[in-house]
Amino acid sequence: MEVAKRILLADDEVNLRRVLSAQLQRDGFEVTVVDHGQAAIDMLKAQHVDVVITDMRMPHVDGMTLLRHVNEHYQGIPVIMITAHGTVDTAVEALKLGAFDYITKPFEREEFRHVVAKASRTSALSQGDAGRETMSTTRETLIGSSAAMNQVAQVIERVSDTPSTVLITGESGTGKELIARMLHETGSRRDKPFIAVHCAAIPSELIESELFGYEKGAFTGAVTSKPGRFELAHGGTLFLDEIGEIPLPIQVKLLRVLQESEFERVGGIRTIKVDVRLVAATNRDLQTEINEGRFREDLYYRLNVVQTRLPPLRERKEDIPLFVQHFIAKFNERLGKQVSGIAPEAMAVLQDHGWRGNIRELENVMERCVLFCDGDLIQVDAIPQELSQNISSYPPRNSSFPSSPGDLSSPNLGLKDAVREATQRIERDIIVQALEQTDFNVTHAAKLLKISRKSLQTKMKEFGLRSDRS
């Protein structure tokens, strides 16, 4: 049975709250209503929320402040702004700051229902039902020291400050939106808008108006003109996630924008010129889509100026300990916990898992582990049962485990000892890799590993590693 999405509605008008709440409940949503922005912030801490709908002007904390709070602490939750006609310019500015959409008072019921339904689908994509790209905020650095991720980092460094179109490929949950944001924030457009569009969340008949905007009267319900995502991204970056979902007729118009940097709104005759850096992403094989007639070959070549592939987590398991450390720190802060690490046996379970959901799945597992951890270390019993049940036989046949890191001469270790020794070996290798990357500068290596300098020195002593530099 599908769980109903929860809407948080913040508005200081009692009658509007009643009307909108009743409509949302009729549409199958669970609704929590508050009368000002601070109450909404408190509610976000207290319960899970899928979509936020907020008035622009409210007492205590206004809608723009609430928007900034959600973007900073709850990325992936769409925020819909409610505004009066006189504040449309402010609403457009809110879109540039990360709002999902806005509706203008007075609005028609169908317009409201459409925007909320679209936000709900986007929330499903963003929070895990169909593919959230986690590694949460744009301030976070790229996590991973594997060869594949080093190659991705090199691509970002080389192309971030160019206008070239980038195509990011990879399975759902590998972090494609994070890479798009890093491309934006490390380039010269960092102070301009970053507009993300989840193409799979938008009905095919509406994708044109979402991307290119529309004029008043262009279709039923178009009671006012509205800019599209290309206009909102002017001067900055437009990220089209799951670009393979765009219908063929719209692909023609998209190709023209990429080639000529101009378009017309739906129902309009005025040509609008834009300066937009496009980053696209897909979990589909676009060559197969071309062969089967679902994607234009000329558009593919225009998108594929620079391509980077994000490997699935199962191909970069050496990065899992780094992600684990990162997520422990993140959820300690969010959940008010003080978990210091993870037991070797629990780490072994995580590294043995196939991670079909990639980083998104690992993040969700780590949130649960931190939440249910009663001590300093996450133990095996805190890991979801389906993971611990699926662990492969360990150690493998005809293999042995080291009695110390690097020594492979101990075939008779028990399971716990074998897991501990294997984890130590992995931990040592990661530390050595970090030290080599930083020319054995302990302070820089500790920052790279996201642990304290003292903790790193303790580990170095434990593993017999020495550095002449401090």
Short mmCIF file of C-alpha atoms in Angstrom, two decimals, residues 66-289:
data_model
loop_
_atom_site.label_atom_id
_atom_site.label_comp_id
_atom_site.label_asym_id
_atom_site.label_seq_id
_atom_site.Cartn_x
_atom_site.Cartn_y
_atom_site.Cartn_z
CA LEU A 66 11.49 29.33 5.66
CA LEU A 67 12.61 28.56 2.10
CA ARG A 68 16.25 29.23 3.00
CA HIS A 69 15.93 27.02 6.08
CA VAL A 70 14.50 24.11 4.09
CA ASN A 71 17.17 24.45 1.40
CA GLU A 72 19.91 24.45 4.02
CA HIS A 73 18.67 21.64 6.25
CA TYR A 74 16.21 19.55 4.23
CA GLN A 75 17.34 19.45 0.63
CA GLY A 76 15.05 17.36 -1.50
CA ILE A 77 11.83 18.74 0.04
CA PRO A 78 10.06 20.90 -2.59
CA VAL A 79 8.84 24.30 -1.37
CA ILE A 80 5.80 25.91 -3.06
CA MET A 81 5.39 29.65 -2.47
CA ILE A 82 1.98 31.36 -2.26
CA THR A 83 2.09 35.00 -3.28
CA ALA A 84 -0.15 37.92 -4.19
CA HIS A 85 -0.02 39.54 -7.64
CA GLY A 86 2.02 42.43 -6.27
CA THR A 87 4.87 40.17 -5.17
CA VAL A 88 5.34 38.08 -8.30
CA ASP A 89 8.85 39.47 -8.76
CA THR A 90 9.69 38.24 -5.27
CA ALA A 91 8.25 34.84 -6.12
CA VAL A 92 10.44 34.60 -9.22
CA GLU A 93 13.42 35.50 -7.02
CA ALA A 94 12.36 32.68 -4.69
CA LEU A 95 12.47 30.26 -7.61
CA LYS A 96 16.01 31.35 -8.32
CA LEU A 97 16.85 30.67 -4.67
CA GLY A 98 15.53 27.13 -4.89
CA ALA A 99 11.75 27.24 -4.49
CA PHE A 100 10.01 24.50 -6.45
CA ASP A 101 7.23 26.72 -7.81
CA TYR A 102 4.83 29.51 -6.88
CA ILE A 103 1.11 30.11 -7.18
CA THR A 104 -0.45 33.57 -7.31
CA LYS A 105 -3.55 34.61 -5.37
CA PRO A 106 -6.29 34.28 -6.42
CA PHE A 107 -5.57 30.92 -8.03
CA GLU A 108 -7.69 28.24 -9.63
CA ARG A 109 -8.14 24.89 -7.93
CA GLU A 110 -6.72 22.91 -10.85
CA GLU A 111 -3.59 25.06 -10.98
CA PHE A 112 -3.02 24.45 -7.27
CA ARG A 113 -3.62 20.70 -7.62
CA HIS A 114 -1.24 20.46 -10.58
CA VAL A 115 1.61 22.25 -8.79
CA VAL A 116 1.19 20.14 -5.64
CA ALA A 117 1.01 16.88 -7.62
CA LYS A 118 4.17 17.80 -9.51
CA ALA A 119 5.94 18.66 -6.25
CA SER A 120 4.83 15.35 -4.74
CA ARG A 121 6.29 13.41 -7.68
CA THR A 122 9.52 15.39 -7.42
CA SER A 123 9.66 14.66 -3.69
CA ALA A 124 9.32 10.96 -4.46
CA LEU A 125 12.26 11.18 -6.85
CA SER A 126 14.32 13.30 -4.48
CA GLN A 127 13.71 11.36 -1.28
CA GLY A 128 14.15 7.86 -2.58
CA ASP A 129 10.98 6.47 -4.20
CA ALA A 130 12.54 6.82 -7.64
CA GLY A 131 16.00 8.18 -7.39
CA ARG A 132 17.26 10.86 -5.10
CA GLU A 133 20.81 12.04 -5.71
CA THR A 134 22.13 12.22 -2.18
CA MET A 135 25.31 13.59 -0.66
CA SER A 136 23.16 16.27 0.64
CA THR A 137 24.25 19.88 0.33
CA THR A 138 26.16 21.85 -2.21
CA ARG A 139 28.73 22.79 0.40
CA GLU A 140 29.84 19.20 0.82
CA THR A 141 32.88 18.05 -1.06
CA LEU A 142 33.03 15.04 -3.31
CA ILE A 143 33.40 11.94 -1.15
CA GLY A 144 35.60 9.10 -2.29
CA SER A 145 39.22 8.39 -3.09
CA SER A 146 38.69 5.54 -5.56
CA ALA A 147 40.20 5.80 -9.02
CA ALA A 148 36.76 6.29 -10.59
CA MET A 149 35.91 9.22 -8.32
CA ASN A 150 39.33 10.78 -8.80
CA GLN A 151 38.58 10.79 -12.50
CA VAL A 152 35.22 12.48 -11.89
CA ALA A 153 36.94 15.11 -9.75
CA GLN A 154 39.40 15.81 -12.56
CA VAL A 155 36.53 16.37 -15.00
CA ILE A 156 34.88 18.82 -12.60
CA GLU A 157 38.11 20.79 -12.18
CA ARG A 158 38.66 20.97 -15.93
CA VAL A 159 35.19 21.96 -17.12
CA SER A 160 33.51 23.76 -14.20
CA ASP A 161 34.60 27.21 -15.37
CA THR A 162 33.60 26.67 -19.00
CA PRO A 163 30.21 27.07 -20.74
CA SER A 164 30.41 23.54 -22.19
CA THR A 165 27.40 21.26 -21.83
CA VAL A 166 27.97 18.28 -19.53
CA LEU A 167 26.15 14.94 -19.63
CA ILE A 168 26.27 12.94 -16.38
CA THR A 169 25.36 9.26 -16.60
CA GLY A 170 24.90 6.70 -13.88
CA GLU A 171 22.37 4.70 -11.93
CA SER A 172 19.82 6.36 -9.66
CA GLY A 173 21.29 7.30 -6.32
CA THR A 174 24.91 7.73 -7.45
CA GLY A 175 25.02 11.49 -6.89
CA LYS A 176 24.37 13.06 -10.31
CA GLU A 177 22.72 16.20 -8.94
CA LEU A 178 25.61 16.71 -6.53
CA ILE A 179 28.03 16.71 -9.46
CA ALA A 180 25.85 19.21 -11.32
CA ARG A 181 25.84 21.50 -8.29
CA MET A 182 29.60 21.18 -7.90
CA LEU A 183 30.07 22.12 -11.55
CA HIS A 184 27.99 25.22 -10.89
CA GLU A 185 29.48 26.24 -7.56
CA THR A 186 33.12 25.83 -8.57
CA GLY A 187 32.73 27.94 -11.72
CA SER A 188 32.26 31.60 -12.55
CA ARG A 189 28.44 31.23 -12.50
CA ARG A 190 28.38 30.34 -8.80
CA ASP A 191 26.64 33.61 -7.86
CA LYS A 192 23.91 33.09 -10.46
CA PRO A 193 20.88 30.77 -10.24
CA PHE A 194 21.13 26.99 -10.20
CA ILE A 195 17.79 25.63 -11.43
CA ALA A 196 17.13 21.89 -11.21
CA VAL A 197 14.33 20.20 -13.16
CA HIS A 198 13.38 16.56 -12.55
CA CYS A 199 12.00 15.76 -15.98
CA ALA A 200 10.51 12.44 -14.85
CA ALA A 201 8.28 14.29 -12.37
CA ILE A 202 6.59 16.45 -15.01
CA PRO A 203 3.77 15.10 -17.23
CA SER A 204 4.84 15.01 -20.87
CA GLU A 205 2.11 17.44 -21.92
CA LEU A 206 3.39 20.06 -19.46
CA ILE A 207 7.13 19.80 -19.92
CA GLU A 208 7.22 22.50 -22.62
CA SER A 209 5.55 25.12 -20.43
CA GLU A 210 7.77 24.18 -17.49
CA LEU A 211 10.98 24.62 -19.46
CA PHE A 212 10.05 27.60 -21.64
CA GLY A 213 7.24 29.32 -19.73
CA TYR A 214 3.91 30.51 -21.10
CA GLU A 215 1.93 33.64 -21.85
CA LYS A 216 -1.39 34.56 -20.31
CA GLY A 217 -4.22 32.74 -22.07
CA ALA A 218 -1.92 30.22 -23.77
CA PHE A 219 -4.09 27.38 -22.42
CA THR A 220 -6.88 26.78 -19.93
CA GLY A 221 -5.67 27.80 -16.49
CA ALA A 222 -2.95 30.18 -17.76
CA VAL A 223 -4.40 33.18 -15.90
CA THR A 224 -1.09 35.02 -15.95
CA SER A 225 2.23 34.86 -17.79
CA LYS A 226 4.92 32.76 -16.19
CA PRO A 227 8.65 32.39 -16.89
CA GLY A 228 10.07 28.95 -17.61
CA ARG A 229 13.14 27.31 -16.12
CA PHE A 230 15.41 28.53 -18.91
CA GLU A 231 14.53 32.14 -18.09
CA LEU A 232 14.97 31.57 -14.37
CA ALA A 233 18.42 30.07 -14.98
CA HIS A 234 19.62 33.02 -17.10
CA GLY A 235 23.27 33.69 -16.35
CA GLY A 236 23.53 30.49 -14.32
CA THR A 237 23.11 26.73 -14.70
CA LEU A 238 20.09 24.65 -15.69
CA PHE A 239 20.22 21.01 -14.56
CA LEU A 240 17.89 18.65 -16.45
CA ASP A 241 17.72 15.41 -14.49
CA GLU A 242 16.50 12.29 -16.33
CA ILE A 243 16.65 14.08 -19.67
CA GLY A 244 15.75 10.83 -21.41
CA GLU A 245 12.15 11.37 -20.23
CA ILE A 246 11.65 14.46 -22.41
CA PRO A 247 9.22 13.76 -25.31
CA LEU A 248 10.55 13.85 -28.87
CA PRO A 249 8.62 17.02 -29.92
CA ILE A 250 10.14 18.99 -27.02
CA GLN A 251 13.60 17.63 -27.84
CA VAL A 252 13.47 19.66 -31.09
CA LYS A 253 12.86 22.90 -29.18
CA LEU A 254 15.52 21.99 -26.63
CA LEU A 255 18.05 21.44 -29.41
CA ARG A 256 17.28 24.90 -30.80
CA VAL A 257 17.86 26.52 -27.40
CA LEU A 258 21.21 24.77 -27.06
CA GLN A 259 22.29 25.84 -30.54
CA GLU A 260 20.82 29.36 -30.73
CA SER A 261 20.35 30.33 -27.04
CA GLU A 262 16.83 31.56 -27.79
CA PHE A 263 13.20 30.38 -27.66
CA GLU A 264 9.59 31.57 -27.39
CA ARG A 265 7.23 30.97 -24.49
CA VAL A 266 4.21 28.75 -25.09
CA GLY A 267 1.59 30.97 -26.69
CA GLY A 268 4.11 33.77 -27.22
CA ILE A 269 5.66 35.39 -30.29
CA ARG A 270 8.54 37.26 -28.65
CA THR A 271 11.94 35.59 -28.97
CA ILE A 272 13.75 35.41 -25.65
CA LYS A 273 17.54 35.10 -25.57
CA VAL A 274 19.21 33.41 -22.62
CA ASP A 275 22.72 32.66 -21.38
CA VAL A 276 22.45 29.28 -19.67
CA ARG A 277 24.99 26.57 -18.96
CA LEU A 278 23.20 23.22 -19.36
CA VAL A 279 24.04 20.12 -17.33
CA ALA A 280 21.99 17.01 -18.10
CA ALA A 281 21.79 13.65 -16.38
CA THR A 282 20.28 10.28 -17.16
CA ASN A 283 20.18 6.74 -15.81
CA ARG A 284 19.24 5.45 -19.26
CA ASP A 285 21.47 4.28 -22.08
CA LEU A 286 20.82 7.09 -24.56
CA GLN A 287 22.42 5.16 -27.42
CA THR A 288 19.78 2.48 -26.94
CA GLU A 289 17.10 5.17 -26.75
#
